[in-house]
PDB file of C-alpha atoms in Angstrom:
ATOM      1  CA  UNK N   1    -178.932  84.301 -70.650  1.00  0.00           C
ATOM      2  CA  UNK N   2    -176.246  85.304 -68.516  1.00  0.00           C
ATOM      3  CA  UNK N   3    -175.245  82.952 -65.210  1.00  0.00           C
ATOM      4  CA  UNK N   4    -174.608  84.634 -62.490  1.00  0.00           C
ATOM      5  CA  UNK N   5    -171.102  84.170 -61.011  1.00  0.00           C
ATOM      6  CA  UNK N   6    -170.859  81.848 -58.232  1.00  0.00           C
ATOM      7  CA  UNK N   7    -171.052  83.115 -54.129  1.00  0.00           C
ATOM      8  CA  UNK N   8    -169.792  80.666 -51.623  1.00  0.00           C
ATOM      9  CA  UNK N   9    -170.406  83.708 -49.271  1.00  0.00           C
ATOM     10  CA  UNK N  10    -173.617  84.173 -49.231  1.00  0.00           C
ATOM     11  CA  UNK N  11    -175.576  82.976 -46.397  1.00  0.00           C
ATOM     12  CA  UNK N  12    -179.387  82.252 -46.862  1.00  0.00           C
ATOM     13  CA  UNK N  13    -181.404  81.943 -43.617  1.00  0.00           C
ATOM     14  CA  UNK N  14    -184.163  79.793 -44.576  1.00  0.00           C
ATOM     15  CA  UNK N  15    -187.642  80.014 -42.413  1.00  0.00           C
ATOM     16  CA  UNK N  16    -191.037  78.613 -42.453  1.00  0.00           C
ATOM     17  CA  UNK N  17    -192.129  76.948 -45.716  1.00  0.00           C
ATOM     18  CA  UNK N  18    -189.140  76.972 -47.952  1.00  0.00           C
ATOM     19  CA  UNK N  19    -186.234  74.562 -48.607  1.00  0.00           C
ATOM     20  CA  UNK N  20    -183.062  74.550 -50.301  1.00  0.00           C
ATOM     21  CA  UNK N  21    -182.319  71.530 -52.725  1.00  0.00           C
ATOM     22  CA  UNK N  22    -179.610  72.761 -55.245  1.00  0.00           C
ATOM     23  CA  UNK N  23    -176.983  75.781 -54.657  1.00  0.00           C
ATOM     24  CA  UNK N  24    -179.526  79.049 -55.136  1.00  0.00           C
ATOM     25  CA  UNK N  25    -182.934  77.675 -55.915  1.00  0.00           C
ATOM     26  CA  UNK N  26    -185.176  77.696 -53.354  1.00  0.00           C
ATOM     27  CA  UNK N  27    -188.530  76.055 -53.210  1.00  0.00           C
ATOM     28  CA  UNK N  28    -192.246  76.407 -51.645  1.00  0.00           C
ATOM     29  CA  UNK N  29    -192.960  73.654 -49.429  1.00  0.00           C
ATOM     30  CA  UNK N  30    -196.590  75.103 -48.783  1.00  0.00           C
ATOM     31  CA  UNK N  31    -198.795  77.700 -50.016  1.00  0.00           C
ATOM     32  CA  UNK N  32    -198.129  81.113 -49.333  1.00  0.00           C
ATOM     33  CA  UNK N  33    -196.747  84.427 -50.418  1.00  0.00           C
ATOM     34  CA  UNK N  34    -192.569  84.289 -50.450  1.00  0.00           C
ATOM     35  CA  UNK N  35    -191.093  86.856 -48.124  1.00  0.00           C
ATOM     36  CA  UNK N  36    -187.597  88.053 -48.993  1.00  0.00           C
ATOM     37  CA  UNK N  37    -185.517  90.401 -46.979  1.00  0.00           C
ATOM     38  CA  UNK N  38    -182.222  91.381 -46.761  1.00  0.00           C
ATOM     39  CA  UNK N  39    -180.273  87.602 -46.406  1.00  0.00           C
ATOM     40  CA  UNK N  40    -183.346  85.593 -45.409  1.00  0.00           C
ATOM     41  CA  UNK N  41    -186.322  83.958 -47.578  1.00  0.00           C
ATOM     42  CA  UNK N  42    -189.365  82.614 -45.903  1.00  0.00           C
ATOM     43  CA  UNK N  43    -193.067  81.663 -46.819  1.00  0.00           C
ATOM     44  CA  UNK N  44    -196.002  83.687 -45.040  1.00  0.00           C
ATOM     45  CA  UNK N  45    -199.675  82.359 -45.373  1.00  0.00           C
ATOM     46  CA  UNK N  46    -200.779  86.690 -44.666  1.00  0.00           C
ATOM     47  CA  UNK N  47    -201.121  88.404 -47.540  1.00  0.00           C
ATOM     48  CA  UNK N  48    -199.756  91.891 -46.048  1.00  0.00           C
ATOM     49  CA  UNK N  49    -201.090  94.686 -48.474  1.00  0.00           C
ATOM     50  CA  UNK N  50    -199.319  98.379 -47.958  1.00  0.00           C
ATOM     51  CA  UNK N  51    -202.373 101.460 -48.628  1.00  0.00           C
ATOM     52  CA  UNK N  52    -205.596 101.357 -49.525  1.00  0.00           C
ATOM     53  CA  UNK N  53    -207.890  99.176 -52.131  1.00  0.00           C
ATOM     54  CA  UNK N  54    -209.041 100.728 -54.852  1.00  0.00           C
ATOM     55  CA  UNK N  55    -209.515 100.436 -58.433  1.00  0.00           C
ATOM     56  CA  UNK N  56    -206.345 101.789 -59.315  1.00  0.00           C
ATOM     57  CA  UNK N  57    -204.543  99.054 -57.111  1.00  0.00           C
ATOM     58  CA  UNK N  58    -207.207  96.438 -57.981  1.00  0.00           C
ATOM     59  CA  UNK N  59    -209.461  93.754 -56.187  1.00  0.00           C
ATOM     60  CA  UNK N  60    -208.213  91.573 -53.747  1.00  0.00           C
ATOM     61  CA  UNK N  61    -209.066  87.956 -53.931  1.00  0.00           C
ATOM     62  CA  UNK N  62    -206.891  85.480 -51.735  1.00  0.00           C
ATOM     63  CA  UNK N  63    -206.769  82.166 -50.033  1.00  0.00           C
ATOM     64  CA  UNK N  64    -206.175  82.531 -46.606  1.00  0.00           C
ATOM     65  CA  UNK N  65    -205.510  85.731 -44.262  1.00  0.00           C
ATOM     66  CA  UNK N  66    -205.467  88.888 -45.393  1.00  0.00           C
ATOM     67  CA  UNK N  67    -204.047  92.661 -43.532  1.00  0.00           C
ATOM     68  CA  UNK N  68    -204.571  95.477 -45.075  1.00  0.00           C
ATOM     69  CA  UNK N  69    -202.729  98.409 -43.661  1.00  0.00           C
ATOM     70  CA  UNK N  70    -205.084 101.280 -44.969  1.00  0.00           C
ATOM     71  CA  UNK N  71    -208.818 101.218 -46.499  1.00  0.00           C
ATOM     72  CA  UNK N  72    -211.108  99.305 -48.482  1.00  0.00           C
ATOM     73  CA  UNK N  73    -212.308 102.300 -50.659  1.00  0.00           C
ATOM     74  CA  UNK N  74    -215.721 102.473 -53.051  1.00  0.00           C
ATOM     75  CA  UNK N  75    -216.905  99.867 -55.765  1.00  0.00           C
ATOM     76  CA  UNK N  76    -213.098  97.654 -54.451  1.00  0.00           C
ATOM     77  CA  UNK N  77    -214.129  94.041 -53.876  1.00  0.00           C
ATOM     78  CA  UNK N  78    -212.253  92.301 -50.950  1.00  0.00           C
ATOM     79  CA  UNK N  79    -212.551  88.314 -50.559  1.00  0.00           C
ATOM     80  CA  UNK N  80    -210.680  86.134 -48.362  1.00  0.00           C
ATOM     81  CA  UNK N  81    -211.005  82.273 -46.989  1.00  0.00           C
ATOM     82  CA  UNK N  82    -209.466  83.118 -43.928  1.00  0.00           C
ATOM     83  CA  UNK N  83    -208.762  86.400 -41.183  1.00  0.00           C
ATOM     84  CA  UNK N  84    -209.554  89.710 -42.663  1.00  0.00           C
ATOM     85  CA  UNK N  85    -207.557  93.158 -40.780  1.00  0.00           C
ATOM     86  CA  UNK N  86    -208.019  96.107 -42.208  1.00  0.00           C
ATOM     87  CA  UNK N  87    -206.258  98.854 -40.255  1.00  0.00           C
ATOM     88  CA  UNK N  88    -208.452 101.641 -41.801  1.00  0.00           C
ATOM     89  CA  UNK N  89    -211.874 101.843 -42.789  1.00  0.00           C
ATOM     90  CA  UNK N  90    -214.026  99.960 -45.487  1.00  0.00           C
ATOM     91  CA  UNK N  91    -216.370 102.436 -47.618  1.00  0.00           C
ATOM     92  CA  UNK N  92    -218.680 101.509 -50.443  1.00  0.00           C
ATOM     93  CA  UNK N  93    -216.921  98.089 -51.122  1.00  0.00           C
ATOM     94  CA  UNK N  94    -217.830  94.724 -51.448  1.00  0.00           C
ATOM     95  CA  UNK N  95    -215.990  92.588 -48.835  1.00  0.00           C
ATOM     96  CA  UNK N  96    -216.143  88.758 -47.907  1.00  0.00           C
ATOM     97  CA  UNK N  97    -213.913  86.628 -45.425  1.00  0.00           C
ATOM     98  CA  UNK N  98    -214.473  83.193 -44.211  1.00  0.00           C
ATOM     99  CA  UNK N  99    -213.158  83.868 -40.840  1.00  0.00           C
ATOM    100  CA  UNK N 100    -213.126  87.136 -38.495  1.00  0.00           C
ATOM    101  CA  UNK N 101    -213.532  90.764 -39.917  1.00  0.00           C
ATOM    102  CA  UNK N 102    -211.744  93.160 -37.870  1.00  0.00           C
ATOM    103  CA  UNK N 103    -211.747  97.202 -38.909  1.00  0.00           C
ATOM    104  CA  UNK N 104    -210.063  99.457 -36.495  1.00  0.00           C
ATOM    105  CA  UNK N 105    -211.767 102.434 -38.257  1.00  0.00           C
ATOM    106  CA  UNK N 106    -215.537 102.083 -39.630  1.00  0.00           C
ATOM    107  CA  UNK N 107    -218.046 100.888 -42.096  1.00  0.00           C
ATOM    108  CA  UNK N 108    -219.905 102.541 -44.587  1.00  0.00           C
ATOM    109  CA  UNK N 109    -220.925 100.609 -47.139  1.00  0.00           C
ATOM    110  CA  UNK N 110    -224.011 102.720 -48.386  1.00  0.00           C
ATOM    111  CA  UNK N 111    -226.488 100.536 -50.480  1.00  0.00           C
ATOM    112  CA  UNK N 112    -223.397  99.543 -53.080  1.00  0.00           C
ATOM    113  CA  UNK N 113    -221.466  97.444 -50.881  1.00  0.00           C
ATOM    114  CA  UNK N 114    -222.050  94.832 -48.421  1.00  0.00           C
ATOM    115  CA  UNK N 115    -219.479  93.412 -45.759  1.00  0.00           C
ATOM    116  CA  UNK N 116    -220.134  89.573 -44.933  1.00  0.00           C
ATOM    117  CA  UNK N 117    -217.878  87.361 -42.764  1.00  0.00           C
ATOM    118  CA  UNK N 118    -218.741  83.768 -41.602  1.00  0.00           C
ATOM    119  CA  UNK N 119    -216.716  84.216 -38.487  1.00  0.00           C
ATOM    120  CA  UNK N 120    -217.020  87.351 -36.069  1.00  0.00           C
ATOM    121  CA  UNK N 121    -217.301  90.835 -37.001  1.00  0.00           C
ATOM    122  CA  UNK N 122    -215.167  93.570 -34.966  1.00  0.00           C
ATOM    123  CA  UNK N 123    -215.409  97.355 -35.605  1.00  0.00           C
ATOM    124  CA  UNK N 124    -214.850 100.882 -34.063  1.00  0.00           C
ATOM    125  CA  UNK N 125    -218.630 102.162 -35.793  1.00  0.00           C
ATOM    126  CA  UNK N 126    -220.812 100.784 -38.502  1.00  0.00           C
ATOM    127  CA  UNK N 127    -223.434 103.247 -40.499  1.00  0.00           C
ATOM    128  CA  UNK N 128    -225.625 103.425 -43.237  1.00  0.00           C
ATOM    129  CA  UNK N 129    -224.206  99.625 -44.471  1.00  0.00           C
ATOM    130  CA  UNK N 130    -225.436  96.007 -45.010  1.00  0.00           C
ATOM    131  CA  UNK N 131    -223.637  93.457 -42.573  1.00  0.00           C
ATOM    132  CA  UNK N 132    -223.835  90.124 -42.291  1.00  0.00           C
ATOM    133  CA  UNK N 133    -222.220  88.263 -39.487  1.00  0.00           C
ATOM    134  CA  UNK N 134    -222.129  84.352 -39.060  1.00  0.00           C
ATOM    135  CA  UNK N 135    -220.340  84.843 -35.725  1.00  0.00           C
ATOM    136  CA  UNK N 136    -220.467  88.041 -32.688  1.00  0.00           C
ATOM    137  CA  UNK N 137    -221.022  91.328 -34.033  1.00  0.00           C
ATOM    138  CA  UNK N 138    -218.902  93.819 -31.275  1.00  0.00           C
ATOM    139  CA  UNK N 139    -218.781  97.490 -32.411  1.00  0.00           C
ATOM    140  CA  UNK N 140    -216.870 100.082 -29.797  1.00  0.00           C
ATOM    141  CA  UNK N 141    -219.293 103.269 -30.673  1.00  0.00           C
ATOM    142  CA  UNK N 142    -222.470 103.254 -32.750  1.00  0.00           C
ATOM    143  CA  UNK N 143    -224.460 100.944 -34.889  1.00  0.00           C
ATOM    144  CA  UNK N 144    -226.726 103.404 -37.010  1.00  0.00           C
ATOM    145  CA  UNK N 145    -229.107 102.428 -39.912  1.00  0.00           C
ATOM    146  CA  UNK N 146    -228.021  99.258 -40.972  1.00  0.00           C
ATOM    147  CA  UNK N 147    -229.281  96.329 -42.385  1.00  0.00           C
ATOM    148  CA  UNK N 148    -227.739  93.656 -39.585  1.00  0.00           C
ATOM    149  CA  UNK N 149    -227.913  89.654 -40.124  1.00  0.00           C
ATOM    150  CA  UNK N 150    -225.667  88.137 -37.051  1.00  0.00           C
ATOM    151  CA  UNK N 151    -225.789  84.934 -36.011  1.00  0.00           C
ATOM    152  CA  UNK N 152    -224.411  85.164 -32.285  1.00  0.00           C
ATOM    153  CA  UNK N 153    -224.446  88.123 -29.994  1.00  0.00           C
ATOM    154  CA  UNK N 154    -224.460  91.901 -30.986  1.00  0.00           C
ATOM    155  CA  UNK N 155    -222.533  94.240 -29.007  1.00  0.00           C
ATOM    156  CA  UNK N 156    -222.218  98.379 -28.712  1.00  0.00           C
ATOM    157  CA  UNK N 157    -219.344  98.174 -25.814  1.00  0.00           C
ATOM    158  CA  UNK N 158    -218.792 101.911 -25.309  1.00  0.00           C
ATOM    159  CA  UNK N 159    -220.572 103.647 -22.220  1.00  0.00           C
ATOM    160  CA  UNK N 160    -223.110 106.011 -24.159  1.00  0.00           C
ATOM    161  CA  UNK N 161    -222.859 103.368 -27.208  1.00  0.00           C
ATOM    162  CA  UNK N 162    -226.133 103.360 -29.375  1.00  0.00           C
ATOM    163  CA  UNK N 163    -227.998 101.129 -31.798  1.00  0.00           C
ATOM    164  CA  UNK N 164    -230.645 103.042 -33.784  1.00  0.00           C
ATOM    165  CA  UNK N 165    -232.334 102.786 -37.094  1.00  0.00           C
ATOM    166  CA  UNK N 166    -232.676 100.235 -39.931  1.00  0.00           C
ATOM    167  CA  UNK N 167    -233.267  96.420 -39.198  1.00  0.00           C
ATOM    168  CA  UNK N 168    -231.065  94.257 -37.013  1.00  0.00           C
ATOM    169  CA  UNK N 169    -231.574  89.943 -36.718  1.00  0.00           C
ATOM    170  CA  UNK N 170    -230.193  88.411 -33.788  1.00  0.00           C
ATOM    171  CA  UNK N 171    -229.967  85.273 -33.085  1.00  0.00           C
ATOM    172  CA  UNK N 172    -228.786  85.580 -29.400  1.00  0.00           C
ATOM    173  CA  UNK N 173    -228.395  88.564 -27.496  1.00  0.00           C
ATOM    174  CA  UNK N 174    -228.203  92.646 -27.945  1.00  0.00           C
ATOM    175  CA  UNK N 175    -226.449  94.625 -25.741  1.00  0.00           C
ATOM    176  CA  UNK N 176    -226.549  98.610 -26.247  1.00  0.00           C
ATOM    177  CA  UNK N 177    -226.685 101.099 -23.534  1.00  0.00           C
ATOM    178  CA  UNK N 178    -228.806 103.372 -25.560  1.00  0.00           C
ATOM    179  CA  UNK N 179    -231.488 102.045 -27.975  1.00  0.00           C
ATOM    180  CA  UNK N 180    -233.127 104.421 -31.027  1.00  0.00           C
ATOM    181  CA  UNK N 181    -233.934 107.417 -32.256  1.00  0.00           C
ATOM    182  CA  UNK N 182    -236.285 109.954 -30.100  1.00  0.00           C
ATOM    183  CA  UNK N 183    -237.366 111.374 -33.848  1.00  0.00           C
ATOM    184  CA  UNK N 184    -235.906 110.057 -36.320  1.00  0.00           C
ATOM    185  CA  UNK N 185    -235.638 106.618 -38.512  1.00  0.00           C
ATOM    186  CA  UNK N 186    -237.394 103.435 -37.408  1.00  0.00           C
ATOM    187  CA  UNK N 187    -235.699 100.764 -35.376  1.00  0.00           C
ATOM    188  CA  UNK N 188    -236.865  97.009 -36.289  1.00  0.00           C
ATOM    189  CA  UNK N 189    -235.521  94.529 -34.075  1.00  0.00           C
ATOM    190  CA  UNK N 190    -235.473  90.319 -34.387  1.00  0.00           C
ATOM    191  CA  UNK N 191    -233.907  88.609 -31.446  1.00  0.00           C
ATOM    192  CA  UNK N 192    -233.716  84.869 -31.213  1.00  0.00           C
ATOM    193  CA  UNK N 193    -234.452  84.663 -34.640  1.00  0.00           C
ATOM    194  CA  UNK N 194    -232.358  82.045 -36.291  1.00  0.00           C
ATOM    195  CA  UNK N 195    -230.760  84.350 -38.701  1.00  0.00           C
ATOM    196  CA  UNK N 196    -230.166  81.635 -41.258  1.00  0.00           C
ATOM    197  CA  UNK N 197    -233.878  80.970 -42.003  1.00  0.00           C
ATOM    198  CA  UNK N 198    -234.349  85.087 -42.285  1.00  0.00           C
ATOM    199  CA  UNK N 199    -231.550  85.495 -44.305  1.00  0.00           C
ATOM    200  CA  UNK N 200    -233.786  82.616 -46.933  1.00  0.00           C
ATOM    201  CA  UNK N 201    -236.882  84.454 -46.684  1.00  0.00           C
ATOM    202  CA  UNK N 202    -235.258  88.139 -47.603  1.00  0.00           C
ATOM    203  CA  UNK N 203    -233.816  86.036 -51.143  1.00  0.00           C
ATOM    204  CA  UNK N 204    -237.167  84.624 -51.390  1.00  0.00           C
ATOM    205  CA  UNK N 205    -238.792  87.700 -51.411  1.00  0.00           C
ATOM    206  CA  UNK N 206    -236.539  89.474 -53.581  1.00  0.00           C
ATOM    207  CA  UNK N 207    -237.243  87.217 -56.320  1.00  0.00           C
ATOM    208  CA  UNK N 208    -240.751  87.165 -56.026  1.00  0.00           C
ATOM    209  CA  UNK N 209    -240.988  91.329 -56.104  1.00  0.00           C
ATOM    210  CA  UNK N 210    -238.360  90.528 -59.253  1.00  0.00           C
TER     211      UNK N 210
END
């Protein structure tokens, strides 16, 4: 072990979640990922993650607030406590949060993934994927056979928006400016259902067909 020489010029800035108690060692005074930069330290609560999720970058499990600045990519598993932003799209993956989902792309989970958040759930499209939503479900374009669960309001906010195909439970409201398929797939709707008690009878029957 080598000491490194002594540095009475170098100046530290400290921020949020870190003190000083001895001449360079720094400690946590929270939880929290340890930003350094240039001549500053700080703690931040976000786990910031650069790309995509894969399997060749591995799962993401984390305790608080997550951004991801790229996508959530086939069989990657996702699962936060807190926020979840993902700046691309999420495809094929399994992905939790216990707050808000927000995607500025879109879903596709096909029937391997599933995308569950206990808070609201914010995208630009969702198709062919299993969603549930403990919060508001607000998508910008198109909502097209899915398996919904959403335990506030759903809404398609784009003029020419759509909702078609698969099974959506609502407990409050839908809002859609265009509503199924002329030919096509089957559109099952539940509004004012408590979502909760559906939810219990879809497990229910799954065992009992098991």
């Amino acid at each position: 072990e080598i000491p490194a020489p002594a540095n009475d010029d170098l100046i530290i800035r400290i921020g949020d979640g870190i003190s000083q108690r001895e001449g360079g060692k720094f400690y946590a005074t929270s939880d929290g990922i340890p930003l350094i930069e240039a001549e500053a330290i700080s703690l931040t609560k976000v786990l910031l993650h650069n790309g995509d999720v894969n399997l060749r970058t591995g799962n993401i499990r984390f305790d608080g607030p997550v951004e991801i600045k790229g996508s959530i990519d086939n069989g990657a598993i996702v699962e936060v406590t807190g926020d979840l932003l993902v700046h691309g799209t999420i495809r094929g993956a399994d992905v939790r949060a216990g707050g808000t989902i927000t995607v500025k792309a879109g879903i596709t989970t096909g029937s391997t993934g599933k995308v569950q958040a206990r808070g609201d759930l914010n995208a630009e499209f969702i198709e062919n994927s299993k969603i549930v939503c403990g919060g508001n479900l607000s998508i910008q374009k198109a909502l097209l056979n899915c398996d919904v669960i959403v335990g506030g309001n759903l809404k398609v906010l784009s003029k020419g928006g759509v909702v078609a195909g698969g099974r959506i439970i609502c407990k409050d409201s839908l809002y859609t400016f265009n509503l199924g398929f002329k030919r096509g797939a089957v559109t099952v709707l539940n509004v004012g259902v408590n979502w909760r008690a559906a939810r219990a009878v879809d497990i229910r029957k799954v065992r009992l067909e098991n």
